[in-house]
Amino acid sequence: MIELRFSQPWPNASSPITIRFEGEVVPEPPIRAPSLGIYLGVTWQPPLLAANDYQLTSASKPLGNQVQLNVLSQSATDYCVTIQWQNKPLTQCEIKIHYAGNELTELTELTVNWQWFVALSVEQGFTLAWLVPNQHSTIMSVDWQVAPILNTLQATINWCDGAELVSDITTAYRYGNVRLIQPSIAWGPHTASWICSTRYRPPTGKVTIRFSEPWANSTNPLQLRFTASANYCYFDDGGGLVDANPSLPSLDFETPIEPQLRRYYLMQPTITCVRVSDDVPIVISNISISRSRGQWASSVSIDFSSRIDASRAENQLLKVGINGYEFFTLVEQTSVSKVFGNETYRGTGRSRSAELATPYVLPISYTNATSRSFAGLLNDMLQFTGWTIALNGIVDFNVPAGAFSVGNKSPIDAVQEAVAQLGCMLLSNDETKALTVVPRWPTVPWLMDGVIPDLTVHDAVITSYSESKEIGTECNVVWLRGEQQGISAKVKRAGTAGNIAADDISAQLIVDNQAARTAGTNALADTGNKLNINMSLPIMADLPPATPGMLIGIREGVDVFKGTCDSVTISASVSDTGDIDVEQTITVVRHIA
């Protein structure tokens, strides 16, 4: 570091100071014509002028104060005291004292005159808010418009200090024609809309995290990283404190459904399709969704309107809306067919429950190492999949340790194998990712007469009807036994002789009387003469899509005969002119003597 010391000040110095040493070559400026440049000067010498000035922005009238002295004096004498406390600019206070008297008394008059001089350049000013000139007003700007005229608010403050002084403070509110800020307050019911978010919504209740094995290299604290959740959408039906559009109750099979009988039906079919991950709309021209009691997932076939729509939907989860009812499907394979002047792009796949099958999950091998309930055994095979499973219409039972095993199967296939041993089937709620185990015959044929159907249809909504008869032996008894740790059981139809036996059943899960009762009842319900009825129905608000396993009632006049829904096919298509055709075709199995 180089230190420079000067022996004496140089009064003619000006800022900035340029220091050059002997033999130094003055550099040429780096900026040459016709370029533009700027010289930067830095000064470290304080200015010669005053750094801080006090600015008095108001003044007062001369004030006088008289002091009376009760002493005697010979003659009047003037005495003047002048006080100066700053050189420039001149600010002085002059105090004059006049002694004037007569033979009896003397009167001393004290006059104080103040004169203020404000500097030309002020770096810091102080305003005395209580010294105001005679004419003073404060203007306040209001950012919203109330009225186009001038409103004035006047406040008068009176105070006295010697002589009476009155000061008026007037605040004027001026409103322009332009609104700078317009606050909006909504107090009515809000409109209905779809709300989408990628924020994770945990399932109801406690979230349990299980680790397969300990990690010895872990440090404290343990960090968990989760992948971003998919875009989740739900419909806000609007309304205020009192919901203007109350949501409809969930579909209850205990409440019978029967469309109203009308002379004619006016319908406006709709078809929508979006990609669940990002709500990108997919244009489709045809879709078919089929499912039967023996399937754990629906089979889906879709015709796309263009190659772009097909590429957007490939290997993606789609949400298809048909007349207000939603269906989830995975497009697993796409194909294209071309003829002269026409191209057709098609995709096939399964419903969302296919997420539990290959290639989306790896095969598993499972053996109940400990004693488990049937419901707990099914939940073990779906562990870490994000899906839940529950029993409906089935009495749970205990499975001894090591009684059930399955190897090298996907989780859904393993569950299907366990369910099929009891003569049951799987229903899936693709929106909530929940599976339900129900009997293949929720209502056995010999008890249908005294049960209310889940769905009743009549001639006004049946667009086509066909039936075929299947002849079979009606059995009334069946023998069942377990394979390793099971039991042997005889299930006989009540009220019969039990003399016509069905084929014997041998399965791993026949380990309890409840398991044998469930499997034997469904086996006996499969026997006998059957009438297979195929019907085509519309899809309306009071006629929802049928579900396999439903008890369907078909009205003929005043009589209603009943059967179990075996399969459902829902199809929707859009013609070249934009007409939409939607229908469902169901197969009903009716038991006949």
mmCIF file of N, CA and C in Angstrom, residues 309-369:
data_model
loop_
_atom_site.group_PDB
_atom_site.id
_atom_site.type_symbol
_atom_site.label_atom_id
_atom_site.label_comp_id
_atom_site.label_asym_id
_atom_site.label_seq_id
_atom_site.Cartn_x
_atom_site.Cartn_y
_atom_site.Cartn_z
ATOM 1 N N ASP A 309 -53.876 -37.490 -31.227
ATOM 2 C CA ASP A 309 -54.619 -37.947 -30.065
ATOM 3 C C ASP A 309 -54.187 -39.347 -29.649
ATOM 4 N N ALA A 310 -53.907 -40.200 -30.624
ATOM 5 C CA ALA A 310 -53.463 -41.548 -30.292
ATOM 6 C C ALA A 310 -52.108 -41.538 -29.593
ATOM 7 N N SER A 311 -51.188 -40.677 -30.061
ATOM 8 C CA SER A 311 -49.869 -40.603 -29.427
ATOM 9 C C SER A 311 -49.951 -40.009 -28.029
ATOM 10 N N ARG A 312 -50.870 -39.067 -27.823
ATOM 11 C CA ARG A 312 -51.022 -38.484 -26.487
ATOM 12 C C ARG A 312 -51.598 -39.484 -25.488
ATOM 13 N N ALA A 313 -52.406 -40.418 -25.967
ATOM 14 C CA ALA A 313 -53.077 -41.355 -25.071
ATOM 15 C C ALA A 313 -52.300 -42.635 -24.838
ATOM 16 N N GLU A 314 -51.280 -42.902 -25.638
ATOM 17 C CA GLU A 314 -50.565 -44.170 -25.522
ATOM 18 C C GLU A 314 -49.875 -44.283 -24.168
ATOM 19 N N ASN A 315 -50.082 -45.424 -23.504
ATOM 20 C CA ASN A 315 -49.496 -45.710 -22.186
ATOM 21 C C ASN A 315 -49.862 -44.658 -21.145
ATOM 22 N N GLN A 316 -51.069 -44.110 -21.250
ATOM 23 C CA GLN A 316 -51.537 -43.099 -20.321
ATOM 24 C C GLN A 316 -52.876 -43.523 -19.727
ATOM 25 N N LEU A 317 -53.157 -42.978 -18.552
ATOM 26 C CA LEU A 317 -54.440 -43.205 -17.894
ATOM 27 C C LEU A 317 -55.416 -42.134 -18.350
ATOM 28 N N LEU A 318 -56.535 -42.545 -18.927
ATOM 29 C CA LEU A 318 -57.543 -41.626 -19.443
ATOM 30 C C LEU A 318 -58.797 -41.691 -18.572
ATOM 31 N N LYS A 319 -59.457 -40.541 -18.495
ATOM 32 C CA LYS A 319 -60.754 -40.464 -17.826
ATOM 33 C C LYS A 319 -61.800 -40.120 -18.870
ATOM 34 N N VAL A 320 -62.704 -41.059 -19.099
ATOM 35 C CA VAL A 320 -63.717 -40.919 -20.136
ATOM 36 C C VAL A 320 -65.053 -40.651 -19.464
ATOM 37 N N GLY A 321 -65.746 -39.614 -19.922
ATOM 38 C CA GLY A 321 -67.065 -39.292 -19.417
ATOM 39 C C GLY A 321 -68.124 -39.591 -20.460
ATOM 40 N N ILE A 322 -69.093 -40.414 -20.097
ATOM 41 C CA ILE A 322 -70.180 -40.791 -20.995
ATOM 42 C C ILE A 322 -71.484 -40.440 -20.294
ATOM 43 N N ASN A 323 -72.162 -39.428 -20.814
ATOM 44 C CA ASN A 323 -73.438 -38.972 -20.244
ATOM 45 C C ASN A 323 -73.326 -38.670 -18.746
ATOM 46 N N GLY A 324 -72.177 -38.140 -18.339
ATOM 47 C CA GLY A 324 -71.977 -37.753 -16.947
ATOM 48 C C GLY A 324 -71.369 -38.813 -16.062
ATOM 49 N N TYR A 325 -71.230 -40.046 -16.531
ATOM 50 C CA TYR A 325 -70.612 -41.130 -15.748
ATOM 51 C C TYR A 325 -69.167 -41.301 -16.208
ATOM 52 N N GLU A 326 -68.257 -41.448 -15.245
ATOM 53 C CA GLU A 326 -66.829 -41.466 -15.532
ATOM 54 C C GLU A 326 -66.285 -42.885 -15.499
ATOM 55 N N PHE A 327 -65.362 -43.126 -16.436
ATOM 56 C CA PHE A 327 -64.676 -44.418 -16.540
ATOM 57 C C PHE A 327 -63.183 -44.141 -16.721
ATOM 58 N N PHE A 328 -62.364 -44.955 -16.043
ATOM 59 C CA PHE A 328 -60.905 -44.821 -16.137
ATOM 60 C C PHE A 328 -60.359 -46.005 -16.939
ATOM 61 N N THR A 329 -59.442 -45.680 -17.838
ATOM 62 C CA THR A 329 -58.891 -46.726 -18.693
ATOM 63 C C THR A 329 -57.426 -46.453 -18.977
ATOM 64 N N LEU A 330 -56.661 -47.519 -19.082
ATOM 65 C CA LEU A 330 -55.252 -47.467 -19.469
ATOM 66 C C LEU A 330 -55.129 -47.922 -20.921
ATOM 67 N N VAL A 331 -54.594 -47.061 -21.780
ATOM 68 C CA VAL A 331 -54.364 -47.405 -23.185
ATOM 69 C C VAL A 331 -53.007 -48.087 -23.268
ATOM 70 N N GLU A 332 -53.022 -49.394 -23.479
ATOM 71 C CA GLU A 332 -51.796 -50.179 -23.414
ATOM 72 C C GLU A 332 -51.232 -50.521 -24.788
ATOM 73 N N GLN A 333 -52.023 -50.440 -25.819
ATOM 74 C CA GLN A 333 -51.547 -50.801 -27.154
ATOM 75 C C GLN A 333 -52.312 -49.975 -28.179
ATOM 76 N N THR A 334 -51.589 -49.453 -29.168
ATOM 77 C CA THR A 334 -52.199 -48.667 -30.235
ATOM 78 C C THR A 334 -51.918 -49.332 -31.576
ATOM 79 N N SER A 335 -52.821 -49.098 -32.506
ATOM 80 C CA SER A 335 -52.686 -49.652 -33.863
ATOM 81 C C SER A 335 -53.277 -48.664 -34.847
ATOM 82 N N VAL A 336 -52.935 -48.834 -36.123
ATOM 83 C CA VAL A 336 -53.429 -47.958 -37.181
ATOM 84 C C VAL A 336 -53.789 -48.814 -38.387
ATOM 85 N N SER A 337 -54.884 -48.474 -39.010
ATOM 86 C CA SER A 337 -55.305 -49.123 -40.252
ATOM 87 C C SER A 337 -55.605 -48.031 -41.275
ATOM 88 N N LYS A 338 -55.138 -48.250 -42.506
ATOM 89 C CA LYS A 338 -55.259 -47.235 -43.541
ATOM 90 C C LYS A 338 -55.913 -47.846 -44.785
ATOM 91 N N VAL A 339 -56.865 -47.130 -45.296
ATOM 92 C CA VAL A 339 -57.445 -47.404 -46.608
ATOM 93 C C VAL A 339 -57.382 -46.117 -47.397
ATOM 94 N N PHE A 340 -57.691 -46.193 -48.655
ATOM 95 C CA PHE A 340 -57.558 -45.011 -49.499
ATOM 96 C C PHE A 340 -58.451 -43.878 -48.979
ATOM 97 N N GLY A 341 -57.806 -42.779 -48.591
ATOM 98 C CA GLY A 341 -58.530 -41.607 -48.107
ATOM 99 C C GLY A 341 -58.991 -41.682 -46.669
ATOM 100 N N ASN A 342 -58.589 -42.701 -45.930
ATOM 101 C CA ASN A 342 -59.064 -42.820 -44.551
ATOM 102 C C ASN A 342 -58.007 -43.525 -43.709
ATOM 103 N N GLU A 343 -57.833 -43.042 -42.487
ATOM 104 C CA GLU A 343 -56.926 -43.636 -41.519
ATOM 105 C C GLU A 343 -57.661 -43.786 -40.193
ATOM 106 N N THR A 344 -57.486 -44.927 -39.564
ATOM 107 C CA THR A 344 -58.123 -45.194 -38.277
ATOM 108 C C THR A 344 -57.049 -45.536 -37.258
ATOM 109 N N TYR A 345 -57.027 -44.773 -36.161
ATOM 110 C CA TYR A 345 -56.071 -44.991 -35.070
ATOM 111 C C TYR A 345 -56.857 -45.546 -33.880
ATOM 112 N N ARG A 346 -56.451 -46.703 -33.416
ATOM 113 C CA ARG A 346 -57.191 -47.417 -32.384
ATOM 114 C C ARG A 346 -56.265 -47.773 -31.227
ATOM 115 N N GLY A 347 -56.854 -47.763 -30.047
ATOM 116 C CA GLY A 347 -56.118 -48.152 -28.847
ATOM 117 C C GLY A 347 -56.930 -49.136 -28.038
ATOM 118 N N THR A 348 -56.248 -50.094 -27.458
ATOM 119 C CA THR A 348 -56.896 -51.079 -26.595
ATOM 120 C C THR A 348 -56.215 -51.063 -25.235
ATOM 121 N N GLY A 349 -56.977 -51.460 -24.246
ATOM 122 C CA GLY A 349 -56.411 -51.477 -22.899
ATOM 123 C C GLY A 349 -57.400 -52.053 -21.911
ATOM 124 N N ARG A 350 -57.124 -51.742 -20.654
ATOM 125 C CA ARG A 350 -57.947 -52.236 -19.560
ATOM 126 C C ARG A 350 -58.282 -51.086 -18.624
ATOM 127 N N SER A 351 -59.174 -51.352 -17.690
ATOM 128 C CA SER A 351 -59.524 -50.340 -16.705
ATOM 129 C C SER A 351 -58.355 -50.124 -15.743
ATOM 130 N N ARG A 352 -58.522 -49.192 -14.810
ATOM 131 C CA ARG A 352 -57.421 -48.759 -13.966
ATOM 132 C C ARG A 352 -56.892 -49.859 -13.056
ATOM 133 N N SER A 353 -57.718 -50.853 -12.755
ATOM 134 C CA SER A 353 -57.236 -51.945 -11.905
ATOM 135 C C SER A 353 -56.113 -52.736 -12.552
ATOM 136 N N ALA A 354 -55.858 -52.496 -13.845
ATOM 137 C CA ALA A 354 -54.717 -53.127 -14.502
ATOM 138 C C ALA A 354 -53.391 -52.638 -13.946
ATOM 139 N N GLU A 355 -53.411 -51.564 -13.154
ATOM 140 C CA GLU A 355 -52.181 -51.125 -12.487
ATOM 141 C C GLU A 355 -51.621 -52.184 -11.545
ATOM 142 N N LEU A 356 -52.464 -53.130 -11.141
ATOM 143 C CA LEU A 356 -52.025 -54.190 -10.242
ATOM 144 C C LEU A 356 -51.524 -55.419 -10.985
ATOM 145 N N ALA A 357 -51.459 -55.345 -12.302
ATOM 146 C CA ALA A 357 -51.018 -56.483 -13.112
ATOM 147 C C ALA A 357 -49.742 -56.103 -13.846
ATOM 148 N N THR A 358 -49.114 -57.124 -14.437
ATOM 149 C CA THR A 358 -47.939 -56.863 -15.263
ATOM 150 C C THR A 358 -48.372 -56.130 -16.518
ATOM 151 N N PRO A 359 -47.549 -55.256 -17.066
ATOM 152 C CA PRO A 359 -46.148 -54.976 -16.708
ATOM 153 C C PRO A 359 -45.973 -53.841 -15.714
ATOM 154 N N TYR A 360 -47.043 -53.405 -15.055
ATOM 155 C CA TYR A 360 -46.948 -52.245 -14.173
ATOM 156 C C TYR A 360 -46.363 -52.601 -12.814
ATOM 157 N N VAL A 361 -46.516 -53.844 -12.376
ATOM 158 C CA VAL A 361 -45.918 -54.302 -11.116
ATOM 159 C C VAL A 361 -45.227 -55.625 -11.366
ATOM 160 N N LEU A 362 -44.311 -55.956 -10.499
ATOM 161 C CA LEU A 362 -43.580 -57.211 -10.616
ATOM 162 C C LEU A 362 -44.390 -58.352 -10.010
ATOM 163 N N PRO A 363 -44.187 -59.569 -10.480
ATOM 164 C CA PRO A 363 -44.878 -60.725 -9.881
ATOM 165 C C PRO A 363 -44.446 -60.922 -8.436
ATOM 166 N N ILE A 364 -45.328 -61.528 -7.682
ATOM 167 C CA ILE A 364 -45.057 -61.775 -6.269
ATOM 168 C C ILE A 364 -45.255 -63.260 -5.977
ATOM 169 N N SER A 365 -44.671 -63.696 -4.888
ATOM 170 C CA SER A 365 -44.906 -65.027 -4.325
ATOM 171 C C SER A 365 -45.280 -64.829 -2.869
ATOM 172 N N TYR A 366 -46.379 -65.443 -2.461
ATOM 173 C CA TYR A 366 -46.899 -65.159 -1.129
ATOM 174 C C TYR A 366 -47.327 -66.445 -0.448
ATOM 175 N N THR A 367 -47.000 -66.526 0.827
ATOM 176 C CA THR A 367 -47.464 -67.583 1.719
ATOM 177 C C THR A 367 -47.746 -66.955 3.068
ATOM 178 N N ASN A 368 -48.924 -67.217 3.602
ATOM 179 C CA ASN A 368 -49.238 -66.637 4.918
ATOM 180 C C ASN A 368 -48.441 -67.373 5.992
ATOM 181 N N ALA A 369 -47.359 -66.733 6.418
ATOM 182 C CA ALA A 369 -46.482 -67.357 7.413
ATOM 183 C C ALA A 369 -47.143 -67.437 8.778
#
